PDB file of C-alpha atoms in Angstrom:
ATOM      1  CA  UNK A   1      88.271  78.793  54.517  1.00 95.00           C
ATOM      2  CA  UNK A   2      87.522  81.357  51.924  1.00 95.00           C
ATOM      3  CA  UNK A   3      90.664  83.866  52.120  1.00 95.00           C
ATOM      4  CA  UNK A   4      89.099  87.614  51.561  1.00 96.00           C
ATOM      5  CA  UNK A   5      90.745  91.157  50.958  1.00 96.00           C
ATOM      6  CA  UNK A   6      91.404  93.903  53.309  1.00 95.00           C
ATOM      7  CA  UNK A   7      92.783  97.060  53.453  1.00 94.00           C
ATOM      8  CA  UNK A   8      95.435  98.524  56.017  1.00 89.00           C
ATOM      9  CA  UNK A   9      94.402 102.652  56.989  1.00 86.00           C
ATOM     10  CA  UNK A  10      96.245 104.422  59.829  1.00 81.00           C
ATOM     11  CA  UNK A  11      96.523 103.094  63.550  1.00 82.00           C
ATOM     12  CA  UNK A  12      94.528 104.632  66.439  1.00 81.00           C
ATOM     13  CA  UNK A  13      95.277 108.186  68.122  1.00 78.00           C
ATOM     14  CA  UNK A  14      96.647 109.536  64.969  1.00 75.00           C
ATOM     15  CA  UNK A  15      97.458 112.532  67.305  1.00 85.00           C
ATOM     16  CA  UNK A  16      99.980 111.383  69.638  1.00 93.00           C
ATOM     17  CA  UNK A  17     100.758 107.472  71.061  1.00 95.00           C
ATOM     18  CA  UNK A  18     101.329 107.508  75.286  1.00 97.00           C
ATOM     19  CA  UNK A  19     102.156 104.819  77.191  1.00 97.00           C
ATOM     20  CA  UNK A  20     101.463 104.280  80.513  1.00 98.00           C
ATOM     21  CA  UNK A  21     103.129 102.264  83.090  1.00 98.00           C
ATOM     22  CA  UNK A  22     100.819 101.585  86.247  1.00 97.00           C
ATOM     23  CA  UNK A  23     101.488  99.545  89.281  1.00 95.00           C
ATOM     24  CA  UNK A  24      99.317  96.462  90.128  1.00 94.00           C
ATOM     25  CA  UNK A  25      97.593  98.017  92.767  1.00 93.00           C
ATOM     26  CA  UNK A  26      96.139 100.734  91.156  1.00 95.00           C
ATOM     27  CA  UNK A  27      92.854 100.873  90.615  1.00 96.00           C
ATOM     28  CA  UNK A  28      92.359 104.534  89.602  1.00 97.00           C
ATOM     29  CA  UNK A  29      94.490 106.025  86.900  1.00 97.00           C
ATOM     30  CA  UNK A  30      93.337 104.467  83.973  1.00 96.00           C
ATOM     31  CA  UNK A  31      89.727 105.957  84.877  1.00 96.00           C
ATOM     32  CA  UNK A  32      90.791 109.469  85.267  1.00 96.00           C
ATOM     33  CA  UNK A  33      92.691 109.032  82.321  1.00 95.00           C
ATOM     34  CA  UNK A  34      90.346 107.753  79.748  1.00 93.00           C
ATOM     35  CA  UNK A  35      87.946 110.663  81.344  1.00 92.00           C
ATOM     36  CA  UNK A  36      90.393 113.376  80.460  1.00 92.00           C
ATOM     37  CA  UNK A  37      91.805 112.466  76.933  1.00 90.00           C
ATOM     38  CA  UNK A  38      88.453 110.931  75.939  1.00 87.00           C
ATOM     39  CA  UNK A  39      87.983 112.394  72.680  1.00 81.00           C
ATOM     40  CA  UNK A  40      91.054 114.080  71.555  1.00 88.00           C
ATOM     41  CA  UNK A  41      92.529 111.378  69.539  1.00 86.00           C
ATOM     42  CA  UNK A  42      95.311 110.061  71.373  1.00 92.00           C
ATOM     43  CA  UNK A  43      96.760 105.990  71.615  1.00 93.00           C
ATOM     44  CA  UNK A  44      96.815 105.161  75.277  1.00 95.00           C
ATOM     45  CA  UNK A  45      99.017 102.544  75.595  1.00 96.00           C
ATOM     46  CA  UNK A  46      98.659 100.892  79.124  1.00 97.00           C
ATOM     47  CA  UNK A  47     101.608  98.667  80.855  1.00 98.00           C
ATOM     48  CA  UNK A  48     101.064  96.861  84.094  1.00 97.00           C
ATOM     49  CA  UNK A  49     104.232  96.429  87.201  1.00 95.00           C
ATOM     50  CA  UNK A  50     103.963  94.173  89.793  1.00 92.00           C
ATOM     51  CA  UNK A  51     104.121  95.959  92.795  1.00 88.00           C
ATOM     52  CA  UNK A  52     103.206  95.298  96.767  1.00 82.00           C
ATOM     53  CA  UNK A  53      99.642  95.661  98.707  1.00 79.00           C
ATOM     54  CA  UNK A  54     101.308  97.625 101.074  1.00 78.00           C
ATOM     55  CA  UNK A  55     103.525 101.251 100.631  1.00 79.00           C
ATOM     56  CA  UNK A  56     107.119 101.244 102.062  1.00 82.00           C
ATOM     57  CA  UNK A  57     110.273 102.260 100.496  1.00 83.00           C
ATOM     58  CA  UNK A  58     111.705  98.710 100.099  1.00 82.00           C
ATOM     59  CA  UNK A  59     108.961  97.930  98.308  1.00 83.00           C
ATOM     60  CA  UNK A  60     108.929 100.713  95.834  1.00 87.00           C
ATOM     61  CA  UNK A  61     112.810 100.591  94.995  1.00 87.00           C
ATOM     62  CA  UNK A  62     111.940  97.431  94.372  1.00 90.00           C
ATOM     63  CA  UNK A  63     110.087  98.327  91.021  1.00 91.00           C
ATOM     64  CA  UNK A  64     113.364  99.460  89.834  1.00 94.00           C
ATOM     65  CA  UNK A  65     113.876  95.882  88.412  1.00 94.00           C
ATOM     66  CA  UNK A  66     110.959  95.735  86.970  1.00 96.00           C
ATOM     67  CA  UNK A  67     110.334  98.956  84.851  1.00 96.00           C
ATOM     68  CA  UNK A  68     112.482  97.521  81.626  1.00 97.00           C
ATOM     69  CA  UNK A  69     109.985  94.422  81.087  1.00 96.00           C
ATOM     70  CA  UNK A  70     106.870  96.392  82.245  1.00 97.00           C
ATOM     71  CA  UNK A  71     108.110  99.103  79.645  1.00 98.00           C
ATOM     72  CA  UNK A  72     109.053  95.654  76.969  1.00 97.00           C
ATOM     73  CA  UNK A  73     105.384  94.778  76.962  1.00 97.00           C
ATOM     74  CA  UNK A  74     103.764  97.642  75.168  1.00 97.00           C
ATOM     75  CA  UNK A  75     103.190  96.880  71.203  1.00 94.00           C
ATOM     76  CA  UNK A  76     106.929  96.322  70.292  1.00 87.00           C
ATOM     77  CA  UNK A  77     106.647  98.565  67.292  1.00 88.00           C
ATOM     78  CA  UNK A  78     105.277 101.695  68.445  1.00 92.00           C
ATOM     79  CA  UNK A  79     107.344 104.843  68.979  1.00 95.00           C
ATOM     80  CA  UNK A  80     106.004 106.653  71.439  1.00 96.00           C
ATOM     81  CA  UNK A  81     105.917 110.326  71.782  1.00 97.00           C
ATOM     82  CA  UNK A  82     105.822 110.261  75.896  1.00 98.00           C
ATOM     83  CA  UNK A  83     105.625 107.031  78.684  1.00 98.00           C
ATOM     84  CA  UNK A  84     104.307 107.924  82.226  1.00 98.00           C
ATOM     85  CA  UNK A  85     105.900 105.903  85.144  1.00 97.00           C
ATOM     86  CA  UNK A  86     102.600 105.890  86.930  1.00 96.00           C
ATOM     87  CA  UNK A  87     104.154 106.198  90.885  1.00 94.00           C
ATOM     88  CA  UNK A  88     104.528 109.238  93.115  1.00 93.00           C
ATOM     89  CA  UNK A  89     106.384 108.013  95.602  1.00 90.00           C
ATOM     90  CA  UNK A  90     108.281 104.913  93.972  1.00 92.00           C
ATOM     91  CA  UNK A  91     109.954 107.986  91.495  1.00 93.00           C
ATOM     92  CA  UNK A  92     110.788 109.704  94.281  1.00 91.00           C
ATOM     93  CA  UNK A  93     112.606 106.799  95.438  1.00 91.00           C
ATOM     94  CA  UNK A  94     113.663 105.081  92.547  1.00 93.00           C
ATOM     95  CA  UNK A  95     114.808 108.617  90.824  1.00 94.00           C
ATOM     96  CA  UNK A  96     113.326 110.479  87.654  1.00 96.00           C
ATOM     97  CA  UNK A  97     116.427 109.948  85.598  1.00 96.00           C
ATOM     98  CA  UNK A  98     117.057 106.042  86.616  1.00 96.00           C
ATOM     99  CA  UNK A  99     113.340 105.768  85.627  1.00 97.00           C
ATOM    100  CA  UNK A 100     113.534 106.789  82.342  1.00 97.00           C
ATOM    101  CA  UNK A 101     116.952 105.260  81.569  1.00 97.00           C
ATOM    102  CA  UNK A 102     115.098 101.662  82.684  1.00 97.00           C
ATOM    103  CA  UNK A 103     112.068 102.691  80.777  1.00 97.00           C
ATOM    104  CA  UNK A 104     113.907 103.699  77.652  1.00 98.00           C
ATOM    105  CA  UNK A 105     115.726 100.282  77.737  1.00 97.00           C
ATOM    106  CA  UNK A 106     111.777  98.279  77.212  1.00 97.00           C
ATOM    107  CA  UNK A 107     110.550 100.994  74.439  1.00 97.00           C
ATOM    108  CA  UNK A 108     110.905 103.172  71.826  1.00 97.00           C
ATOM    109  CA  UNK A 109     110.095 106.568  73.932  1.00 97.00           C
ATOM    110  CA  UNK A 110     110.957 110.095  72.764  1.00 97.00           C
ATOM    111  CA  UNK A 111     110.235 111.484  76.597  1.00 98.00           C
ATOM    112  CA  UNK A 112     109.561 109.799  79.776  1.00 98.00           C
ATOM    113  CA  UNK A 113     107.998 111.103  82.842  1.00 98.00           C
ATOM    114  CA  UNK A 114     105.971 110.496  86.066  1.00 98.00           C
ATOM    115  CA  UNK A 115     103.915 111.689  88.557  1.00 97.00           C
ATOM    116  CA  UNK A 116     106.796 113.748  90.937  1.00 97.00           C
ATOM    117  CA  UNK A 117     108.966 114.974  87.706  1.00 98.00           C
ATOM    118  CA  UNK A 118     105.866 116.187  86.405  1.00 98.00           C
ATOM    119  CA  UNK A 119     104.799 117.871  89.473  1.00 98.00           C
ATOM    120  CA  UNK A 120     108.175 119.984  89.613  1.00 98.00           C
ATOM    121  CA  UNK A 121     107.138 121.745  85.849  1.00 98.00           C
ATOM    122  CA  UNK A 122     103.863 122.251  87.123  1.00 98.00           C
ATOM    123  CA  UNK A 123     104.940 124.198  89.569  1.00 98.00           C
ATOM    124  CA  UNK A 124     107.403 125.650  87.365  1.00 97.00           C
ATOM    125  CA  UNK A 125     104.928 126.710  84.584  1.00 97.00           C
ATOM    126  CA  UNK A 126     102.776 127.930  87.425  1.00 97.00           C
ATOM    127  CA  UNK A 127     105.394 129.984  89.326  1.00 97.00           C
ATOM    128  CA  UNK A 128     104.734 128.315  92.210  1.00 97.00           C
ATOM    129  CA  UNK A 129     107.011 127.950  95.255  1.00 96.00           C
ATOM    130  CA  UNK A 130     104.831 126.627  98.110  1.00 98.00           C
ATOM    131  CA  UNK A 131     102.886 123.840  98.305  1.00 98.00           C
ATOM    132  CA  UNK A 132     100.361 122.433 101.230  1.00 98.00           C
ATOM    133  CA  UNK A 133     101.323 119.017 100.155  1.00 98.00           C
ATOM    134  CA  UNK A 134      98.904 115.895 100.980  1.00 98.00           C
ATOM    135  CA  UNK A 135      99.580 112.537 100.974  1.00 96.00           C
ATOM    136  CA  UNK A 136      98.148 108.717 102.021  1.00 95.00           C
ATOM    137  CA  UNK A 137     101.409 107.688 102.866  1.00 91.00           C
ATOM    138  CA  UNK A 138     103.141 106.720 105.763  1.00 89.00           C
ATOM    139  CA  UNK A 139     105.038 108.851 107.216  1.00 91.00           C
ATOM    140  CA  UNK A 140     109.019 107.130 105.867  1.00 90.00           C
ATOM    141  CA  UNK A 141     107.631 107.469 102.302  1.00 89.00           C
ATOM    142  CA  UNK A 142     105.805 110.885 102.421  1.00 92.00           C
ATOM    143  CA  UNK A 143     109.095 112.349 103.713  1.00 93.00           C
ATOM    144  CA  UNK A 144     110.922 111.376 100.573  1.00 92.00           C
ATOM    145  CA  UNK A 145     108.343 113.385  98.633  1.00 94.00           C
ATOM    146  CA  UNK A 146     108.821 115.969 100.449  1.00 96.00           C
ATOM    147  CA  UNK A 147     112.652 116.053 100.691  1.00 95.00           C
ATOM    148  CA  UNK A 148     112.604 116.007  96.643  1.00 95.00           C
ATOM    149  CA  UNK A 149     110.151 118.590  96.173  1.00 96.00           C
ATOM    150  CA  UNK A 150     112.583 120.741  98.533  1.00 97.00           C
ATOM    151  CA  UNK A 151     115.111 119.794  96.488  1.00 96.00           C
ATOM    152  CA  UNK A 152     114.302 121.877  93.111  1.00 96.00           C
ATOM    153  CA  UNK A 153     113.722 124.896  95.453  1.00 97.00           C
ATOM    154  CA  UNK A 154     109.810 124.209  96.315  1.00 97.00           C
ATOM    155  CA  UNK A 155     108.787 124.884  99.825  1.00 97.00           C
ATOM    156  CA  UNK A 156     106.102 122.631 102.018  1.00 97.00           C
ATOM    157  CA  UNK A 157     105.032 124.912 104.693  1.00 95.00           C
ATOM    158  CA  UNK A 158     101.973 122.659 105.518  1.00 97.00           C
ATOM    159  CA  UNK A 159     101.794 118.817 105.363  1.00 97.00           C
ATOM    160  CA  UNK A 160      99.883 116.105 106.093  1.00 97.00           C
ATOM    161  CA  UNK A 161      99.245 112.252 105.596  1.00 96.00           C
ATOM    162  CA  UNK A 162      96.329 109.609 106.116  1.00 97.00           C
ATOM    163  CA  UNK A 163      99.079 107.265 106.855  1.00 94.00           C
ATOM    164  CA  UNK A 164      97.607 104.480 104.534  1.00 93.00           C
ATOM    165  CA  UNK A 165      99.513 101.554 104.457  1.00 88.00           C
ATOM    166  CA  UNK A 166      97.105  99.377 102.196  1.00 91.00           C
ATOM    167  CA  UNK A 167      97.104 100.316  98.337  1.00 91.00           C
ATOM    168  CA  UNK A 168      93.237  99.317  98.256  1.00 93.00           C
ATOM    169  CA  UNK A 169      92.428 101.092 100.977  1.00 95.00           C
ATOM    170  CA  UNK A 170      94.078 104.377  99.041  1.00 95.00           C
ATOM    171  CA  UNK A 171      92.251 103.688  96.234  1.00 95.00           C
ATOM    172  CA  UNK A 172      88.763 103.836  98.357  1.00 97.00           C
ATOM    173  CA  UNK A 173      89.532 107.076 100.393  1.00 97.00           C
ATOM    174  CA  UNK A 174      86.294 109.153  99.476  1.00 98.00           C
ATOM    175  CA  UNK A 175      86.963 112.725  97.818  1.00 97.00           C
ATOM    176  CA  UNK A 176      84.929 114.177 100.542  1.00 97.00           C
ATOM    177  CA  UNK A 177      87.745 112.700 103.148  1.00 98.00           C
ATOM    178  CA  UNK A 178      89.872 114.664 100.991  1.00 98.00           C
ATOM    179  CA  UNK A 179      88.369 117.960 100.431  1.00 98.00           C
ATOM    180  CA  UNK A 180      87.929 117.615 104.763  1.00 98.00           C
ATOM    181  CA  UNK A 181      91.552 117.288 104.838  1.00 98.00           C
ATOM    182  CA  UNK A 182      92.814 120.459 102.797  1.00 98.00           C
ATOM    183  CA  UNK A 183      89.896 122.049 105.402  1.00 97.00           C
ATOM    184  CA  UNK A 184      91.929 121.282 108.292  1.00 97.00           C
ATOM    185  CA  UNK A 185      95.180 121.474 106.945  1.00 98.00           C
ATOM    186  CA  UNK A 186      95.139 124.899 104.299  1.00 97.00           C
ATOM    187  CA  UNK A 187      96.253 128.126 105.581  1.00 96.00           C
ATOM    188  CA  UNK A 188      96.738 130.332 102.756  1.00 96.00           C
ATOM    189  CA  UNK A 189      99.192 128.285 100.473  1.00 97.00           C
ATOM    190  CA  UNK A 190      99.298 129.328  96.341  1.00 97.00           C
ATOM    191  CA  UNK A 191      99.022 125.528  95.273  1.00 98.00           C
ATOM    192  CA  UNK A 192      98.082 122.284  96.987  1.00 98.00           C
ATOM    193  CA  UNK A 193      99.341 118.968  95.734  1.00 98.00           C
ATOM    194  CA  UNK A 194      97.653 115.449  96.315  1.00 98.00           C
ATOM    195  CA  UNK A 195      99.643 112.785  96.064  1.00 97.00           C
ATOM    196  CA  UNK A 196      99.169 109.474  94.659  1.00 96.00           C
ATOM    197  CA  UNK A 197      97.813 108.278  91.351  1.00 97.00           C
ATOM    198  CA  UNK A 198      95.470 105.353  93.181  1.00 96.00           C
ATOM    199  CA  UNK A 199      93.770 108.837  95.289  1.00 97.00           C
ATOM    200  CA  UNK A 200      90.221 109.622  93.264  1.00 97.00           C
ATOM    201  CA  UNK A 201      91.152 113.581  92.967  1.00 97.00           C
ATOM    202  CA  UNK A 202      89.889 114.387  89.535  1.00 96.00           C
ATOM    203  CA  UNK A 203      86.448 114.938  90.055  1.00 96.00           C
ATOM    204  CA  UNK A 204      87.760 117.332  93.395  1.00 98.00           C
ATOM    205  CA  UNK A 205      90.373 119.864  91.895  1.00 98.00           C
ATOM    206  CA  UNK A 206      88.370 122.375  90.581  1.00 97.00           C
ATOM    207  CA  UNK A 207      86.153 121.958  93.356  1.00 97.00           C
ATOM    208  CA  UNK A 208      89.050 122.880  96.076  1.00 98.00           C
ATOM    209  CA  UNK A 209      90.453 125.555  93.564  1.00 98.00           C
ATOM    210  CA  UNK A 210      87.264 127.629  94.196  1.00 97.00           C
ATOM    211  CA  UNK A 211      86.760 126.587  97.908  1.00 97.00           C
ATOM    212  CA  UNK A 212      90.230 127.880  98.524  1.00 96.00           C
ATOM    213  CA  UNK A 213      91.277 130.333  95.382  1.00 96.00           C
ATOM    214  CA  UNK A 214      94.574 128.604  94.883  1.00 97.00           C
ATOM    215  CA  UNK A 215      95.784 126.106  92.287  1.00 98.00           C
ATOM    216  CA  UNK A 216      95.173 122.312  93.014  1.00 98.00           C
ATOM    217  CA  UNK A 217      97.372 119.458  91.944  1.00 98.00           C
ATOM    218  CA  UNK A 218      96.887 116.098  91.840  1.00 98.00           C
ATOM    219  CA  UNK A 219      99.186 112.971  90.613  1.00 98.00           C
ATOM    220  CA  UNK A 220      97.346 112.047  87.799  1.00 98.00           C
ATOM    221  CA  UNK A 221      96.271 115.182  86.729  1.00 97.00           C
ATOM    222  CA  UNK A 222      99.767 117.189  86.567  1.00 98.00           C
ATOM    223  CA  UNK A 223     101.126 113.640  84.649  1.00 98.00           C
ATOM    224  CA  UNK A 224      98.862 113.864  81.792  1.00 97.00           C
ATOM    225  CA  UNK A 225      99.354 117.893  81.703  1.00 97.00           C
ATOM    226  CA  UNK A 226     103.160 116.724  81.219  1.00 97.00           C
ATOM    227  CA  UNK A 227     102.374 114.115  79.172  1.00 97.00           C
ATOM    228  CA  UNK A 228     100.393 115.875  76.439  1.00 96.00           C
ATOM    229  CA  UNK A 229     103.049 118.856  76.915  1.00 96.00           C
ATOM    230  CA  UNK A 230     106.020 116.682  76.174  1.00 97.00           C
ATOM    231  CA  UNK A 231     103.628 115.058  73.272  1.00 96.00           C
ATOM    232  CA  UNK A 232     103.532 118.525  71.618  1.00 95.00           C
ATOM    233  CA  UNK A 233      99.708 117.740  72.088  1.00 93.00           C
ATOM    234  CA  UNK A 234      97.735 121.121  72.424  1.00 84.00           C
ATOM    235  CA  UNK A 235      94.055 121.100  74.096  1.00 80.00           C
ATOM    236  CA  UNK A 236      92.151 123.125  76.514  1.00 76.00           C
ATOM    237  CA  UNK A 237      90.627 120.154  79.376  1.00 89.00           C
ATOM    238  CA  UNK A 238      88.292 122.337  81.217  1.00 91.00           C
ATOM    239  CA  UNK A 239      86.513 121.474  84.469  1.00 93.00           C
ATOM    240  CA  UNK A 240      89.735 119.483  86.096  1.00 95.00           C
ATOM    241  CA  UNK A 241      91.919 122.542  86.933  1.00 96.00           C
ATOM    242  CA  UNK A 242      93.635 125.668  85.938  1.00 96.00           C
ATOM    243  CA  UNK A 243      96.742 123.218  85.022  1.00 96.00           C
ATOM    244  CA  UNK A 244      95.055 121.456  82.481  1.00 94.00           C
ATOM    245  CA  UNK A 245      92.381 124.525  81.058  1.00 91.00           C
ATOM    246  CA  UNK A 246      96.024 126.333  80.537  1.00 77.00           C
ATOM    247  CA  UNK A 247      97.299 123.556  77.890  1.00 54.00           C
TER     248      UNK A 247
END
């Protein structure tokens, strides 16, 4: 075989590198993902965890094991300028610090985040201090959400769950189910938070924002605000949400 020359240019996303850490089950993120930073010349770097079919706190401390070699498999010589631990609720249990610490120990990561630590600047940078907070998950796991958001000084005045045990059954709940939810459950709250990065709330938030003239969170969407943030990455993503159009 004829040996031929080639020359070696600059990797992809010349911008910023991310990684991303999502669980098994998820069917969702890496859509609304690729459909926000589409375009802006970033590296998405995605990492799979095994995790379980069904949502209980055993089950999601049980990740905690795992986050080192899930974090060990992205391309060993990257840096990275930020990872995303791709769980709500299994950061909320595991803890934001113990996440990053495992993550850290798998991969070269200036900053480390997820879904709940992410949600706490949001509301931060907002000025936010009450959320109607929304949730698939049973009720054990939803009240360690809630109990953390409470935590950093954030009130919940209005809840509510679709008590979802089945991670594939999450990841088929139609928006519309959604926006009927935040119907029944919003009375007058500045923000509203949907948890769970498997939930399809992109296409939704601005959506609700104008039904209800409030902000609207969602897992995946106040991640990749953090993300890019932590990045240094600056961009105005419009049509998914005052959060992001504010970047």
């Amino acid at each position: 075989m004829q040996k031929v020359s080639h020359e070696l240019g600059l990797p992809i996303g010349c911008k910023a590198k991310l990684g991303l850490i999502v669980l098994q089950s998820d069917e969702t993120i890496e859509y609304e993902f690729w459909e926000l930073i589409s375009g802006l010349n970033l590296a998405l770097h995605v990492s799979r965890i095994s995790s379980d079919a069904n949502v209980s706190e055993d089950g999601l401390m049980a990740m905690k094991k795992k986050l080192t070699t899930a974090a060990s498999l992205f391309p060993e010589k990257l840096r990275f300028d930020a990872v995303g631990y791709a769980c709500t609720s299994a950061s909320s249990v595991i803890g934001s610090d113990i996440v990053a610490k495992m993550i850290k120990k798998g991969c070269s990561a200036v900053q480390v985040c997820n879904p709940m630590s992410s949600l706490i600047e949001a509301c931060k940078y907002k000025k936010v201090n009450d959320l109607l907070f929304l949730t698939p998950y049973v009720p054990d796991v939803s009240k360690i959400l809630i109990e953390e958001v409470h935590s950093h000084g954030i009130n919940t005045s209005v809840t509510g769950t679709f008590n979802e045990e089945s991670e594939q059954n999450v990841a088929r709940i139609k928006p519309g189910s959604i926006i009927q939810a935040v119907s029944e459950l919003y009375s007058g709250q500045p923000a509203i938070f949907i948890s769970c990065t498997n939930l399809q709330t992109l296409s939704i938030i601005e959506e609700i924002e104008k039904k209800f003239d409030c902000v609207c969170f969602s897992s995946n969407q106040v991640l990749i605000w953090n993300m890019l943030r932590l990045a240094n990455v600056e961009h105005s993503l419009i049509g998914f949400g005052k959060l992001l159009s504010d970047i």
